[in-house]
PDB file of C-alpha atoms in Angstrom:
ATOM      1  CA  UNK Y  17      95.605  82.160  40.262  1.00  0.00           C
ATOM      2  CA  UNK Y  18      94.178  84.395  42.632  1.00  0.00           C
ATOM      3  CA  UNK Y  19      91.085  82.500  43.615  1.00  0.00           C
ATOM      4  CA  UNK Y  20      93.876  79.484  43.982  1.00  0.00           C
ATOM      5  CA  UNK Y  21      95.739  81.463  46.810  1.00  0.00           C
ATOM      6  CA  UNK Y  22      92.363  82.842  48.505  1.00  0.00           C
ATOM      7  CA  UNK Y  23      91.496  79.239  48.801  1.00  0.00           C
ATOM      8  CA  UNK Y  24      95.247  78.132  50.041  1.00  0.00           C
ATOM      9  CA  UNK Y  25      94.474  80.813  52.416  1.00  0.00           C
ATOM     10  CA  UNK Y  26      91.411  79.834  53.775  1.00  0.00           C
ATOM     11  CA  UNK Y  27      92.885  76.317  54.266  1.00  0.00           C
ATOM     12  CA  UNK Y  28      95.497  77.173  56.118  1.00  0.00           C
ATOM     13  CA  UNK Y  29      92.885  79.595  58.342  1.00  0.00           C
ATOM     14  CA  UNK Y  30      90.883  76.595  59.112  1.00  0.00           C
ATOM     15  CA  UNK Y  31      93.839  74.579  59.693  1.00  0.00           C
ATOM     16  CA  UNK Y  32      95.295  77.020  62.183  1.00  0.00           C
ATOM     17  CA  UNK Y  33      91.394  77.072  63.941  1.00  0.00           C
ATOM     18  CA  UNK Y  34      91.485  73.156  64.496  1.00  0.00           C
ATOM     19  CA  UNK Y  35      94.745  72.965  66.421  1.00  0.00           C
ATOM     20  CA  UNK Y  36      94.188  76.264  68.297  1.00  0.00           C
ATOM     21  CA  UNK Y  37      93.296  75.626  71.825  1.00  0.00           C
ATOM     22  CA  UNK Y  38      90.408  76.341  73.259  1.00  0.00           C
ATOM     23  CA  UNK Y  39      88.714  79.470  74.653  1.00  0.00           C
ATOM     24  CA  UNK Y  40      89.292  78.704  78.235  1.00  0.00           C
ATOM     25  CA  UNK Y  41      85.706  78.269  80.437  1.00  0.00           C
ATOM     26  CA  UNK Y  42      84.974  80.740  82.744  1.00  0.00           C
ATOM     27  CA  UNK Y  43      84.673  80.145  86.247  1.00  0.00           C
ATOM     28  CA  UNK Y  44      81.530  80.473  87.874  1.00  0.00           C
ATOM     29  CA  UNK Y  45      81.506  84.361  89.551  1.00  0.00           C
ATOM     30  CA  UNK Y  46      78.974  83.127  92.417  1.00  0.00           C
ATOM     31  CA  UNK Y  47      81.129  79.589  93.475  1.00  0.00           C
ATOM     32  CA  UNK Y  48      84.756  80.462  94.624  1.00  0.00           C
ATOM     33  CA  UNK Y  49      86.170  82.812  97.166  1.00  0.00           C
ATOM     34  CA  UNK Y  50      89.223  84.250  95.453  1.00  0.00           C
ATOM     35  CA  UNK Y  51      89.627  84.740  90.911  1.00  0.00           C
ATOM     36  CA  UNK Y  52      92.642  85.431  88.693  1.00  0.00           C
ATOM     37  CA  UNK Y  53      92.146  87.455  85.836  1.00  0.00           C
ATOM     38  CA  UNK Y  54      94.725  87.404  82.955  1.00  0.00           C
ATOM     39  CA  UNK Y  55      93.048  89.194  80.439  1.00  0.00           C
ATOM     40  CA  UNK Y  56      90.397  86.602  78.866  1.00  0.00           C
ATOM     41  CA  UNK Y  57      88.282  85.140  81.372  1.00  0.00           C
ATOM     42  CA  UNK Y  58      87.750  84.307  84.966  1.00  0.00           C
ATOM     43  CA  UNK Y  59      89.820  81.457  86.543  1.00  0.00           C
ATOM     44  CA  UNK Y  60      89.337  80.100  90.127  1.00  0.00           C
ATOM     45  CA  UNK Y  61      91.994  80.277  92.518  1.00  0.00           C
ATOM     46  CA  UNK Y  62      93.523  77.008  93.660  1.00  0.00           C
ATOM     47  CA  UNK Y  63      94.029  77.878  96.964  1.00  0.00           C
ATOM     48  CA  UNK Y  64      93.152  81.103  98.992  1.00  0.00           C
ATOM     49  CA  UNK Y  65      94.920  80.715 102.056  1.00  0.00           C
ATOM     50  CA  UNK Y  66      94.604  84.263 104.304  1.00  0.00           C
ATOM     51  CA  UNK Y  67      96.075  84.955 107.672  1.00  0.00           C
ATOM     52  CA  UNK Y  68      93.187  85.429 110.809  1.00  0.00           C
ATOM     53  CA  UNK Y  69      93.026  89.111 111.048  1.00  0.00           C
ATOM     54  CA  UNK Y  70      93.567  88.836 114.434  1.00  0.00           C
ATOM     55  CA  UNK Y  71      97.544  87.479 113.498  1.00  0.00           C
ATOM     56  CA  UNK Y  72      98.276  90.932 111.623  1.00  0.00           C
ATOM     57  CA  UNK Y  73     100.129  93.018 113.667  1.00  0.00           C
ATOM     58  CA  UNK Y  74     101.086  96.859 114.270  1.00  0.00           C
ATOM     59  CA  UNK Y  75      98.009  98.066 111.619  1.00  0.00           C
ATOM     60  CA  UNK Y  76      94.866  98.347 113.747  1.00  0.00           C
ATOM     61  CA  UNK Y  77      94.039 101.375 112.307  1.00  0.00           C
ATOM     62  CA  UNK Y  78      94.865 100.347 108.442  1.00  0.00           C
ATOM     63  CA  UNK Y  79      92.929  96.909 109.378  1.00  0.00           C
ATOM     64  CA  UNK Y  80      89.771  98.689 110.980  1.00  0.00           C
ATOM     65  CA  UNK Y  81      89.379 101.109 107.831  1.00  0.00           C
ATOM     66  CA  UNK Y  82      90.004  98.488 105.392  1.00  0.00           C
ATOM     67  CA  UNK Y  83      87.445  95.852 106.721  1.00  0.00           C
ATOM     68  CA  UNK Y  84      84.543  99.022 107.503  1.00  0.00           C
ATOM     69  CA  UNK Y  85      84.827  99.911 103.457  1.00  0.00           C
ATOM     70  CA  UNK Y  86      85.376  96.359 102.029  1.00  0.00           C
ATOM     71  CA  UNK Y  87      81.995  95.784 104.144  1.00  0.00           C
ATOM     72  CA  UNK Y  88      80.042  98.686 102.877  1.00  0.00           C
ATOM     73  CA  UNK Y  89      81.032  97.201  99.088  1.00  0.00           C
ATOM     74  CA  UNK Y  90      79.875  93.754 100.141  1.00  0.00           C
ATOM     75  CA  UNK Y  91      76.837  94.894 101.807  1.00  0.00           C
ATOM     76  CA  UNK Y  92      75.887  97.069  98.287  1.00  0.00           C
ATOM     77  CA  UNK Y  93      76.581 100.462 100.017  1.00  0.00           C
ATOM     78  CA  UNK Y  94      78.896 102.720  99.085  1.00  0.00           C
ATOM     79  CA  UNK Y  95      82.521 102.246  99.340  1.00  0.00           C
ATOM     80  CA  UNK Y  96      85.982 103.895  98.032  1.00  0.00           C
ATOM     81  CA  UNK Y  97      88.645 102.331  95.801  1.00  0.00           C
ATOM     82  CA  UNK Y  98      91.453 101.992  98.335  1.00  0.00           C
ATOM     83  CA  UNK Y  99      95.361 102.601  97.642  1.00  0.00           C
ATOM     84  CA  UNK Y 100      97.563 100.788  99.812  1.00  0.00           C
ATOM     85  CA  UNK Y 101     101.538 102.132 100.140  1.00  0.00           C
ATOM     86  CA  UNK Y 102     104.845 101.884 101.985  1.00  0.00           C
ATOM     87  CA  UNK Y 103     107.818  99.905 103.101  1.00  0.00           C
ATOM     88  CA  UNK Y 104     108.215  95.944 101.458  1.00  0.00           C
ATOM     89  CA  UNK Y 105     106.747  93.779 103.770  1.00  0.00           C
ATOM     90  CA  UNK Y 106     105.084  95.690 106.036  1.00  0.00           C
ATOM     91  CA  UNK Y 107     101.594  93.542 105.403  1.00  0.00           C
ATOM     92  CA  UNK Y 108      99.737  95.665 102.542  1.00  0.00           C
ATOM     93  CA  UNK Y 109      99.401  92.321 100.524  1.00  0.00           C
ATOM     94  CA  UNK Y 110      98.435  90.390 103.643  1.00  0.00           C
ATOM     95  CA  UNK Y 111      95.860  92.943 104.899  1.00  0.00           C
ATOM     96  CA  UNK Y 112      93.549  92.739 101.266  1.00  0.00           C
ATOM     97  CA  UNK Y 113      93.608  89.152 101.538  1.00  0.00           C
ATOM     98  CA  UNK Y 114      92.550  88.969 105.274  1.00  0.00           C
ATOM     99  CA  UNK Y 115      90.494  91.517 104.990  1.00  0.00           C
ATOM    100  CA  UNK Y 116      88.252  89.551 101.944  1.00  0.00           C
ATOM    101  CA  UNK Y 117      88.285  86.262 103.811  1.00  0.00           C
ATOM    102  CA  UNK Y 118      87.325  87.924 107.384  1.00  0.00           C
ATOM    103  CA  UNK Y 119      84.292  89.122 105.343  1.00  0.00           C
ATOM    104  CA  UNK Y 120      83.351  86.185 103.587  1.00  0.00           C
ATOM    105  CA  UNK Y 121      83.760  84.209 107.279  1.00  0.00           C
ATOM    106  CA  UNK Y 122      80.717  86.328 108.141  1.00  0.00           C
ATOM    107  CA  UNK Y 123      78.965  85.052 105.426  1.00  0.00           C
ATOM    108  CA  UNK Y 124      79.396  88.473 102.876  1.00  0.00           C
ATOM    109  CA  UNK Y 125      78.721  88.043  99.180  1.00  0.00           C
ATOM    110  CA  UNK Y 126      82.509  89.195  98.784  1.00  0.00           C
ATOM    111  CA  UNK Y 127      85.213  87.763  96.554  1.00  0.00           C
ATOM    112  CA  UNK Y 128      88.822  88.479  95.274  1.00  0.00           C
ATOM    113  CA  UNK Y 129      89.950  88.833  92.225  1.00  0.00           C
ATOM    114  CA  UNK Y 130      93.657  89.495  91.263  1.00  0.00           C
ATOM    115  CA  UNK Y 131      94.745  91.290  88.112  1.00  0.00           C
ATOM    116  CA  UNK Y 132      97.965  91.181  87.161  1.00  0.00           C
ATOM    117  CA  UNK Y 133      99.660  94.434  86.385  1.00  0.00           C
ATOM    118  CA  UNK Y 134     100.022  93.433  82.907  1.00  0.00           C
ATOM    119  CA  UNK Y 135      96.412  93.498  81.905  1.00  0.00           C
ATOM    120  CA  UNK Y 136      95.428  96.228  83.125  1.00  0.00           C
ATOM    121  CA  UNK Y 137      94.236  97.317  79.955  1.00  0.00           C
ATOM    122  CA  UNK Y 138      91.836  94.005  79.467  1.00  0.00           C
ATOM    123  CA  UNK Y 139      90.153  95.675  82.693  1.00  0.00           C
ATOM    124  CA  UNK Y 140      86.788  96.737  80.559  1.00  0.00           C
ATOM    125  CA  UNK Y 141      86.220  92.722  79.934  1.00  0.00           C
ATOM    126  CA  UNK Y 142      86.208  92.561  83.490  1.00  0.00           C
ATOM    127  CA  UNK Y 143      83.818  94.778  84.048  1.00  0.00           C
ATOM    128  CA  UNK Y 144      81.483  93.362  81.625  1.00  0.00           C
ATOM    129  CA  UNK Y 145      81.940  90.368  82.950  1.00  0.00           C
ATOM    130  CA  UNK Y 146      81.077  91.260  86.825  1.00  0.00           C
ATOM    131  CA  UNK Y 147      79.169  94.050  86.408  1.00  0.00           C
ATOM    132  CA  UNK Y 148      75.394  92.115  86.304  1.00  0.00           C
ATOM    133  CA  UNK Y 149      76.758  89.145  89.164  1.00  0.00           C
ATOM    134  CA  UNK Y 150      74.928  89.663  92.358  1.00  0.00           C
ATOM    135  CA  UNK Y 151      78.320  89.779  94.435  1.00  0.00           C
ATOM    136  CA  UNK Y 152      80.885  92.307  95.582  1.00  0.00           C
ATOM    137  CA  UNK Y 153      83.857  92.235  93.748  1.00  0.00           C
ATOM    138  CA  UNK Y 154      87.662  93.201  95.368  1.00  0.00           C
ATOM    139  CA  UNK Y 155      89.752  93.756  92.466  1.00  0.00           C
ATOM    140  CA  UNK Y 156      92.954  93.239  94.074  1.00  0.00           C
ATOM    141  CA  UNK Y 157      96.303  94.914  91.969  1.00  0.00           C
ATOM    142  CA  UNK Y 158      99.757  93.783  93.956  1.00  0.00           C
ATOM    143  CA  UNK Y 159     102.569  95.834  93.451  1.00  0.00           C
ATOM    144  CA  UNK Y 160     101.268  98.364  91.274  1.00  0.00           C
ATOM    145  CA  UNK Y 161     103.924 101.339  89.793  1.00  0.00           C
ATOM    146  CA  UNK Y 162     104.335 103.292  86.734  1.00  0.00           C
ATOM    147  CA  UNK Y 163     107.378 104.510  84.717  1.00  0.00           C
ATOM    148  CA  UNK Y 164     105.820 107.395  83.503  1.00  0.00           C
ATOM    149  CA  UNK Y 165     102.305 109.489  84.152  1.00  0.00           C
ATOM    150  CA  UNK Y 166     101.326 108.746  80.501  1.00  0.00           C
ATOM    151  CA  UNK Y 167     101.027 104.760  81.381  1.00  0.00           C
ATOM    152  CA  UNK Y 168      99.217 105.675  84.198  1.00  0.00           C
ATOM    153  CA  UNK Y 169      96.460 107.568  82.496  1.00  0.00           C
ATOM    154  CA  UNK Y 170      94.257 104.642  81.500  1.00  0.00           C
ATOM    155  CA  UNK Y 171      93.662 103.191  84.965  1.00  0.00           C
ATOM    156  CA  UNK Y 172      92.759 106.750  86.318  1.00  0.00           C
ATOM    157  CA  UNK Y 173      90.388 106.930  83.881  1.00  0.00           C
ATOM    158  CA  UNK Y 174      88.760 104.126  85.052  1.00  0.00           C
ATOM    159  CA  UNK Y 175      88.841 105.031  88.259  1.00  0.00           C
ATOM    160  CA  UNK Y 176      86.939 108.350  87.884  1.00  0.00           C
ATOM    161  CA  UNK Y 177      85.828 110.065  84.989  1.00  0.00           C
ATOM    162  CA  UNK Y 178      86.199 108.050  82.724  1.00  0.00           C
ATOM    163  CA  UNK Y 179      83.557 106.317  79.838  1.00  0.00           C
ATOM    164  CA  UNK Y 180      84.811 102.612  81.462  1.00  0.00           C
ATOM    165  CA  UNK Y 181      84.301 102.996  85.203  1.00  0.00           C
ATOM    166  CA  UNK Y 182      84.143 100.439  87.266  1.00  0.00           C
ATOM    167  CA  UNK Y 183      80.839  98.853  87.888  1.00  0.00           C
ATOM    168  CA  UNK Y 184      78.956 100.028  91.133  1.00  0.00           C
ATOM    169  CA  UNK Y 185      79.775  96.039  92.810  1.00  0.00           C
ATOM    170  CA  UNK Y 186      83.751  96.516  92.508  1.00  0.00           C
ATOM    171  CA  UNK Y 187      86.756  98.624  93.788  1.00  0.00           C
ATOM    172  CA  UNK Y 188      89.674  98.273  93.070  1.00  0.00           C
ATOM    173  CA  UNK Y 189      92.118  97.655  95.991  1.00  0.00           C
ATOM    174  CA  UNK Y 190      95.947  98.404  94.761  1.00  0.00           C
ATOM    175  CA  UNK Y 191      99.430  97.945  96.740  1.00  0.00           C
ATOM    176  CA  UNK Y 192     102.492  99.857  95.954  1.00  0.00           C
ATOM    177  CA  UNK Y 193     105.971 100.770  97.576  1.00  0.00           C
ATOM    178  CA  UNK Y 194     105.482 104.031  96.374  1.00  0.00           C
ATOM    179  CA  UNK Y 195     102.969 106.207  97.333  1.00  0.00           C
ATOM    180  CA  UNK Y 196     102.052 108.230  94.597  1.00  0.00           C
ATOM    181  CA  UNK Y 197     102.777 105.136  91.983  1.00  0.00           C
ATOM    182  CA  UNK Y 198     104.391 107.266  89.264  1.00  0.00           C
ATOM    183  CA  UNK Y 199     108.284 108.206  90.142  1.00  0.00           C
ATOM    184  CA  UNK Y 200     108.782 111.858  91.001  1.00  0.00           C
ATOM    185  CA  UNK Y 201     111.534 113.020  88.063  1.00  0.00           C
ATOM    186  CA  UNK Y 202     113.259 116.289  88.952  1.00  0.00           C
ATOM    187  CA  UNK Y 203     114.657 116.227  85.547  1.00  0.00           C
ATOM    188  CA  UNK Y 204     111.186 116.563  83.731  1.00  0.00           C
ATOM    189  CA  UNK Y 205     109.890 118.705  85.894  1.00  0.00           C
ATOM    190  CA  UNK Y 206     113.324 121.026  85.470  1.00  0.00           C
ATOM    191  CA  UNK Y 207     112.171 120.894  81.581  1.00  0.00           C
ATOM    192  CA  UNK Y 208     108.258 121.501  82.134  1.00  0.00           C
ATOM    193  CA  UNK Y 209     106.925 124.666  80.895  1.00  0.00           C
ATOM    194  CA  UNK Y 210     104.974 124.591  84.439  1.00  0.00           C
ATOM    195  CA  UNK Y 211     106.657 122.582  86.780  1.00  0.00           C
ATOM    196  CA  UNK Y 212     103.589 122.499  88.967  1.00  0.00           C
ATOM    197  CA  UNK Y 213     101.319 120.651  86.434  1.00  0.00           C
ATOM    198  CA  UNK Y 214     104.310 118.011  85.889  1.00  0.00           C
ATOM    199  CA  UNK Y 215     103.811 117.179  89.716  1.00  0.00           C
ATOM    200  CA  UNK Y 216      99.980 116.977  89.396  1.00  0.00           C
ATOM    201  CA  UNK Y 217     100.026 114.996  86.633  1.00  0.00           C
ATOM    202  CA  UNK Y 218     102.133 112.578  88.676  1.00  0.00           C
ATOM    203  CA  UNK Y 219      99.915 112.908  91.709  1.00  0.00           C
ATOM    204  CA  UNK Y 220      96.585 112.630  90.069  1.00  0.00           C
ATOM    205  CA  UNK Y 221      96.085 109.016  89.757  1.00  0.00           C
ATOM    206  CA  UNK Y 222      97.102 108.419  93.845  1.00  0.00           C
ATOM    207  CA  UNK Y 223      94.202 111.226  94.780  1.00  0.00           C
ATOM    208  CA  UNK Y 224      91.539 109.476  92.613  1.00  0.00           C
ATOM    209  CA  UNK Y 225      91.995 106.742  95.511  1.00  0.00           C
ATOM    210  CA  UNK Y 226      88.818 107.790  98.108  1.00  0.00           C
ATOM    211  CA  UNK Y 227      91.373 105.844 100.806  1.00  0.00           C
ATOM    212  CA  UNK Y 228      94.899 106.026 101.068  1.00  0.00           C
ATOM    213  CA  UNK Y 229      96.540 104.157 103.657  1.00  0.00           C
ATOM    214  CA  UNK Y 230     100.024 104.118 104.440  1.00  0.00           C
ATOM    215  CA  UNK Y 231     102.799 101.222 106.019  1.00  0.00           C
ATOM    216  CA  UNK Y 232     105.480 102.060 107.835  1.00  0.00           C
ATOM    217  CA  UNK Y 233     108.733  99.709 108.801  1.00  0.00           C
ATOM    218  CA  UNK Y 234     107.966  98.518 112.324  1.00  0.00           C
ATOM    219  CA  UNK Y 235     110.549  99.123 115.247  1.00  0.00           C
ATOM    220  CA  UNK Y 236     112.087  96.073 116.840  1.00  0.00           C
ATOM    221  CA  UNK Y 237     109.343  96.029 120.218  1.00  0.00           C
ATOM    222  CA  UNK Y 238     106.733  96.106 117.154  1.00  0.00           C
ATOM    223  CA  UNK Y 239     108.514  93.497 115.410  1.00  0.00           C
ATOM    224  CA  UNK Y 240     108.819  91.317 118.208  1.00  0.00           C
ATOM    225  CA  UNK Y 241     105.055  91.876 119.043  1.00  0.00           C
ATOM    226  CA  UNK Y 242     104.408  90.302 115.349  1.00  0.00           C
ATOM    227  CA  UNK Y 243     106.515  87.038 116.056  1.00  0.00           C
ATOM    228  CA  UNK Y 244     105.186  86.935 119.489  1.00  0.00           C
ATOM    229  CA  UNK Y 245     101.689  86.934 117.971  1.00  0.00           C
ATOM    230  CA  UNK Y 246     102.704  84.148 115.473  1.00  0.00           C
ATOM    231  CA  UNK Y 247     104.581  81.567 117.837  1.00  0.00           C
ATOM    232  CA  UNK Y 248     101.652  82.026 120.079  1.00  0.00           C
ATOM    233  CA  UNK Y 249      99.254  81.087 117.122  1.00  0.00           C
ATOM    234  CA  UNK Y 250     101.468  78.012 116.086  1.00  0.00           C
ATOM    235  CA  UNK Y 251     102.371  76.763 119.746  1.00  0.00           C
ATOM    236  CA  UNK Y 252     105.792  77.559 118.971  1.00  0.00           C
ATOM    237  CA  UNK Y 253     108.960  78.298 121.416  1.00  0.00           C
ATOM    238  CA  UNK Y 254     109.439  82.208 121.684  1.00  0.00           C
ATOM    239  CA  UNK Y 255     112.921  83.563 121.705  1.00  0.00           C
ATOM    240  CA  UNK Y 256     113.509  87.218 121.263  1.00  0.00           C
ATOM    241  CA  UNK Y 257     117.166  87.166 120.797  1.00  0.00           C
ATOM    242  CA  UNK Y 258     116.569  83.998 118.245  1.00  0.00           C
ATOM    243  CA  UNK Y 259     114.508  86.203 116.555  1.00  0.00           C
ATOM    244  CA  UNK Y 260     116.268  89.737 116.887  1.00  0.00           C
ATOM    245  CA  UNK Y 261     119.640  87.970 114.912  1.00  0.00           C
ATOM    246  CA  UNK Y 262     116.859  86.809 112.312  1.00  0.00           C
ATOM    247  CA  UNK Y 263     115.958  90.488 111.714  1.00  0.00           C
ATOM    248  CA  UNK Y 264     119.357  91.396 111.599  1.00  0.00           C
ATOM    249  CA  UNK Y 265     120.675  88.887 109.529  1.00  0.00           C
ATOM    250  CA  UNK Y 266     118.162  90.016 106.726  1.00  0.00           C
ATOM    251  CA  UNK Y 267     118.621  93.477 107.698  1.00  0.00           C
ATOM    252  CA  UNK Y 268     115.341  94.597 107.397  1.00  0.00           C
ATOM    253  CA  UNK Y 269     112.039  94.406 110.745  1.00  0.00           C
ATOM    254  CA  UNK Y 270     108.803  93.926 108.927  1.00  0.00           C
ATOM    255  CA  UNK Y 271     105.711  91.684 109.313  1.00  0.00           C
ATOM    256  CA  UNK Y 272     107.075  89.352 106.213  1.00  0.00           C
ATOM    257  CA  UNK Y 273     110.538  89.408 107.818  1.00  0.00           C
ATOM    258  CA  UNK Y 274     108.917  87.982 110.655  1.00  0.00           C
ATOM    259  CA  UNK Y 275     106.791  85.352 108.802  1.00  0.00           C
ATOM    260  CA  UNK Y 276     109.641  83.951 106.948  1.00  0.00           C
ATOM    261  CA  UNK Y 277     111.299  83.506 110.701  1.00  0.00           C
ATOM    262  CA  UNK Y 278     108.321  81.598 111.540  1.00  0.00           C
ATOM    263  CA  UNK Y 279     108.535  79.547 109.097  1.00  0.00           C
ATOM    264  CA  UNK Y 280     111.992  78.546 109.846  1.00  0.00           C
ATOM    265  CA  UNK Y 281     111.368  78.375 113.224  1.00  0.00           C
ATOM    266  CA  UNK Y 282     108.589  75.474 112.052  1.00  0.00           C
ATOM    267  CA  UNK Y 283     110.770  73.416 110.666  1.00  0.00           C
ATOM    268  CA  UNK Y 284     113.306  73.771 112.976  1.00  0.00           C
ATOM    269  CA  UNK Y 285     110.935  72.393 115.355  1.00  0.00           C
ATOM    270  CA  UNK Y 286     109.655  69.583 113.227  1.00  0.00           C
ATOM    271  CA  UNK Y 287     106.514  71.462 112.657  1.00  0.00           C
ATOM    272  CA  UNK Y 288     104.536  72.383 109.063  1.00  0.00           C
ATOM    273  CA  UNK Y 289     102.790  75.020 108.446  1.00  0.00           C
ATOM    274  CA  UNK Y 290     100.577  76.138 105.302  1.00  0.00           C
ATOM    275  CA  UNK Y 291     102.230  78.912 103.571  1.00  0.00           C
TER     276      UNK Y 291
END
C-alpha cells in the first residue's frame, strides 16, 4: 500500500513538472541598457526612456554628485552606494535614470537595474549573477521605506558588513520620502531601556549610504524655471499664469507637478510626447 501511494506521488510530481512553466531565460547582462529584477532572473527593459540631464531642473548640485560617482562605478573605480530622499516629486526617480543614460551616451559600460522592494531578499542571486559581467551595475530601489528597523536589517547588511555584500561592479542607488527610511516612533523609544540605541538602530541603515542627497519642494520662480525649461525643449507656448493655476490646482510645486502640466499642455496643443 505504501509503495502504491509513493508511486501515486511521484506521478502526480511529474505531472505537476510537465505543465509548470518554464524557468524564464535570462537576459543577456552585456546587451540592454536598463534590467528588472523580480527575484529569479534578469529581464530586459522594454523601454528606457530618460529625460536629457540638461531638462532637470533646480538640482545642479544633486545632478553633479550623482553623475561624478555613477562614473567612478562605470569606469571600475571606486564609488559609494548613494541614498536619495525628500519631498514626492521633486526628481529623485528622474535623476538615477538620467544620470545612467547620460553615462551610457558617453559610451560607459553602465546599466540599470530595478529591484522591486519586494525582493529585496532575492538580492544575493543578483549578485551572483552580476558579480563576474564586465559592466557596472546601478541597482536602482524606488521608493524604498521600512515599518520597522528589524526589516531593515538585511539590506544593511548587505550594504556593509555583511557575509553578502555587494559585488565590487554595483551600488545600490535607493529613493525614499523619508530620509532615514525607518519611521522615527516616540512610543518605542519611550519604552527602550536606552532610548539612544532605539534611534541608532533606526538611523543605521541611512549612514551605511557613503552619499546622501537630499530634495527639497521647489518655490514657485524654481517651479516656473522647470516648465520654462520643458516648453522650451518641446517648442511649446509658455504661460506662467497657465501654469501657476496648474500648481495650484494640484496643490503641490515640484518637478513631476510640472511634467504632468507639460504633458497636458501637449495635448492641448495637438502635440505628443513620449512619456
Amino acid at each position: 500500500m505504501a509503495e502504491d501511494q509513493q508511486t501515486s506521488l511521484d506521478r502526480i510530481a511529474a505531472a505537476l513538472d510537465r505543465i509548470a512553466p518554464p524557468a524564464p531565460v535570462p537576459a543577456d547582462p552585456l546587451a540592454h541598457p536598463a534590467y528588472l529584477w523580480r527575484g529569479v532572473a534578469l529581464a530586459a527593459a522594454r523601454d528606457f526612456a530618460a529625460l536629457p540631464l540638461d531638462q532637470l531642473h533646480g538640482i545642479d548640485t544633486q545632478k553633479t554628485t550623482l553623475v561624478a560617482n555613477l562614473d567612478r562605478l562605470a569606469q571600475g573605480q571606486a564609488a559609494h552606494d548613494v541614498l536619495l530622499w525628500g519631498a514626492r516629486g521633486t526628481g529623485k526617480s528622474a535623476l538615477v535614470k538620467s544620470a545612467v543614460a547620460a553615462l551610457q551616451g558617453e559610451g560607459k559600460r553602465l546599466a540599470l537595474i530595478e529591484v522591486v522592494t519586494t525582493q529585496l531578499d532575492t538580492l544575493p542571486a543578483l549578485f551572483a549573477a552580476i558579480a563576474p559581467v564586465p559592466r557596472a551595475f546601478v541597482l536602482f530601489i524606488d521608493d524604498l521605506g521600512f515599518n520597522a528597523a528589524s526589516d531593515a536589517r538585511a539590506l544593511r547588511s548587505m550594504l556593509q558588513g555583511g557575509a553578502e555584500a555587494r559585488p565590487a561592479n554595483a551600488r545600490l542607488i535607493v529613493t525614499s520620502n523619508r530620509r532615514h527610511l525607518v519611521p522615527r516612533d516616540i512610543a518605542e523609544q519611550e519604552s527602550a531601556i536606552n532610548p539612544r540605541d532605539a534611534v541608532d538602530d533606526n538611523l543605521a541603515l541611512a549612514d551605511r549610504f557613503g552619499l546622501s542627497l537630499g530634495f527639497h519642494v521647489v518655490d514657485q520662480d524654481g517651479y516656473l524655471a522647470m516648465v520654462r525649461g520643458y516648453t522650451d525643449a518641446y517648442d511649446l507656448p509658455f504661460d506662467a499664469v497657465d501654469a501657476v493655476g496648474w500648481a495650484t490646482r494640484r496643490g503641490s510645486r515640484s518637478g513631476r507637478v510640472a511634467w504632468h502640466y507639460i504633458v497636458d499642455l501637449a495635448g492641448r496643443n495637438g502635440r505628443s510626447l513620449r512619456l
